[in-house]
Coordinates of C-alpha atoms in Angstrom, one line a residue:
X236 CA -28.9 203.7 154.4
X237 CA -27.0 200.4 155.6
X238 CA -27.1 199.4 151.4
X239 CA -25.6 202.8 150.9
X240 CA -23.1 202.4 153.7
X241 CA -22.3 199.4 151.8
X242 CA -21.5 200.4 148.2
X243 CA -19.7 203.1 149.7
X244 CA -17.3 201.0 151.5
X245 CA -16.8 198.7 148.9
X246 CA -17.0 201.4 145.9
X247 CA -20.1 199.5 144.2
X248 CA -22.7 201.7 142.3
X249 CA -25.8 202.6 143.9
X250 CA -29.2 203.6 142.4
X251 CA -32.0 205.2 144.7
X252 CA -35.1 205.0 142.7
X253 CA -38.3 206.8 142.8
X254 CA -37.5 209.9 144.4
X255 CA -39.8 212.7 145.2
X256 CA -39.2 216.2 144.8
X257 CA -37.2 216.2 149.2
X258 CA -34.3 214.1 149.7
X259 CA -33.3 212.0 153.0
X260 CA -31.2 214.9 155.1
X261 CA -28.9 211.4 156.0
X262 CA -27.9 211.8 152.2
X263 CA -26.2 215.5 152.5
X264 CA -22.4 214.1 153.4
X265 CA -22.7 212.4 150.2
X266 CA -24.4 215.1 148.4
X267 CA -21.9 217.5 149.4
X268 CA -18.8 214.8 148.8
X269 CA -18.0 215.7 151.9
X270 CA -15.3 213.4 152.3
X271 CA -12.5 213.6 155.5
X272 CA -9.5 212.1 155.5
X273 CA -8.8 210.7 159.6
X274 CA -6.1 208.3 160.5
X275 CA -4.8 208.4 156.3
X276 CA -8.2 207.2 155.3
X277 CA -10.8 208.8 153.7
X278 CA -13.9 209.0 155.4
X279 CA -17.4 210.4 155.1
X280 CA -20.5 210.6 158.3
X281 CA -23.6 209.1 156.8
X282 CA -25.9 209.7 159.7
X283 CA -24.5 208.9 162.8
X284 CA -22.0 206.5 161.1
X285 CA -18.8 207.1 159.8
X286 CA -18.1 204.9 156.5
X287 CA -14.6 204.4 155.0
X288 CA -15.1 205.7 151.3
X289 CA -13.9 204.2 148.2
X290 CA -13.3 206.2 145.3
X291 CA -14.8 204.0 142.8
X292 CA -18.2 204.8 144.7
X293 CA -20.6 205.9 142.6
X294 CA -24.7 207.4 143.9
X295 CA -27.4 207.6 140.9
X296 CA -30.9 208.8 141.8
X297 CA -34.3 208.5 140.0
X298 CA -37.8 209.4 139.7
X299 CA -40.7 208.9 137.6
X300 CA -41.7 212.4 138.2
X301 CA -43.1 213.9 134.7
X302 CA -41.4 217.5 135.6
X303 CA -39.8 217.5 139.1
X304 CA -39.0 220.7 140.7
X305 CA -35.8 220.7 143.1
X306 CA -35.1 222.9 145.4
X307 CA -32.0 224.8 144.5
X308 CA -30.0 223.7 147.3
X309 CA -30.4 220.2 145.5
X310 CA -29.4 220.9 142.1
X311 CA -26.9 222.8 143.1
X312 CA -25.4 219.5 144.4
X313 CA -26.5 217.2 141.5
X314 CA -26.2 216.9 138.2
X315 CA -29.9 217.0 136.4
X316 CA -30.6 215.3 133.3
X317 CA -33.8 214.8 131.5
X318 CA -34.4 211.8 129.6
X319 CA -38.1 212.2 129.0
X320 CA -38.8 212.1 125.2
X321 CA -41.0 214.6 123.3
X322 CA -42.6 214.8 119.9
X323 CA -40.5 218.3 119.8
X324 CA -37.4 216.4 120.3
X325 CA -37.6 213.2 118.4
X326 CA -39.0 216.1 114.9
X327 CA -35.9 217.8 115.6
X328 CA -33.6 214.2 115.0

């Protein structure tokens, strides 16, 4: 989380690879965007820290899952994309 804390503060990219079908609960502030403005700056609580946020920030995640099933609560606050490529798909080019 302190390489997360990071790239927040600094508004770098961040790419958490290899995830499994549960997520950290730390990662729900930043999930959520749940972003809080205190003393004119914007702020979000990732675990028991609170991290000044850039807006440039950026939080990619990954897995090498074949088909992963979320739980709704997690695509509900992500954006899914597939990039796995079929025979079905690369007929239909």
């Amino acid at each position: 989380l302190r390489t997360v804390e990071m790239a927040i503060r600094v508004g770098s990219p961040v790419i958490l690879e290899d995830i499994g079908e549960t997520l950290d609960p730390a990662l729900e502030p930043l999930l959520m965007k749940q972003i809080y403005k205190d003393g004119g700056q914007k702020l979000i609580r990732i675990g028991e820290n609170q991290v000044e946020y850039n807006e440039s920030f950026r939080f990619y995640m990954t897995t090498k899952l074949p088909n992963p099933h979320y739980m709704p609560e997690i695509c509900i606050k992500t954006t899914i994309i597939n990039f796995t490529v079929t025979m079905q798909g690369l007929e239909e080019h």
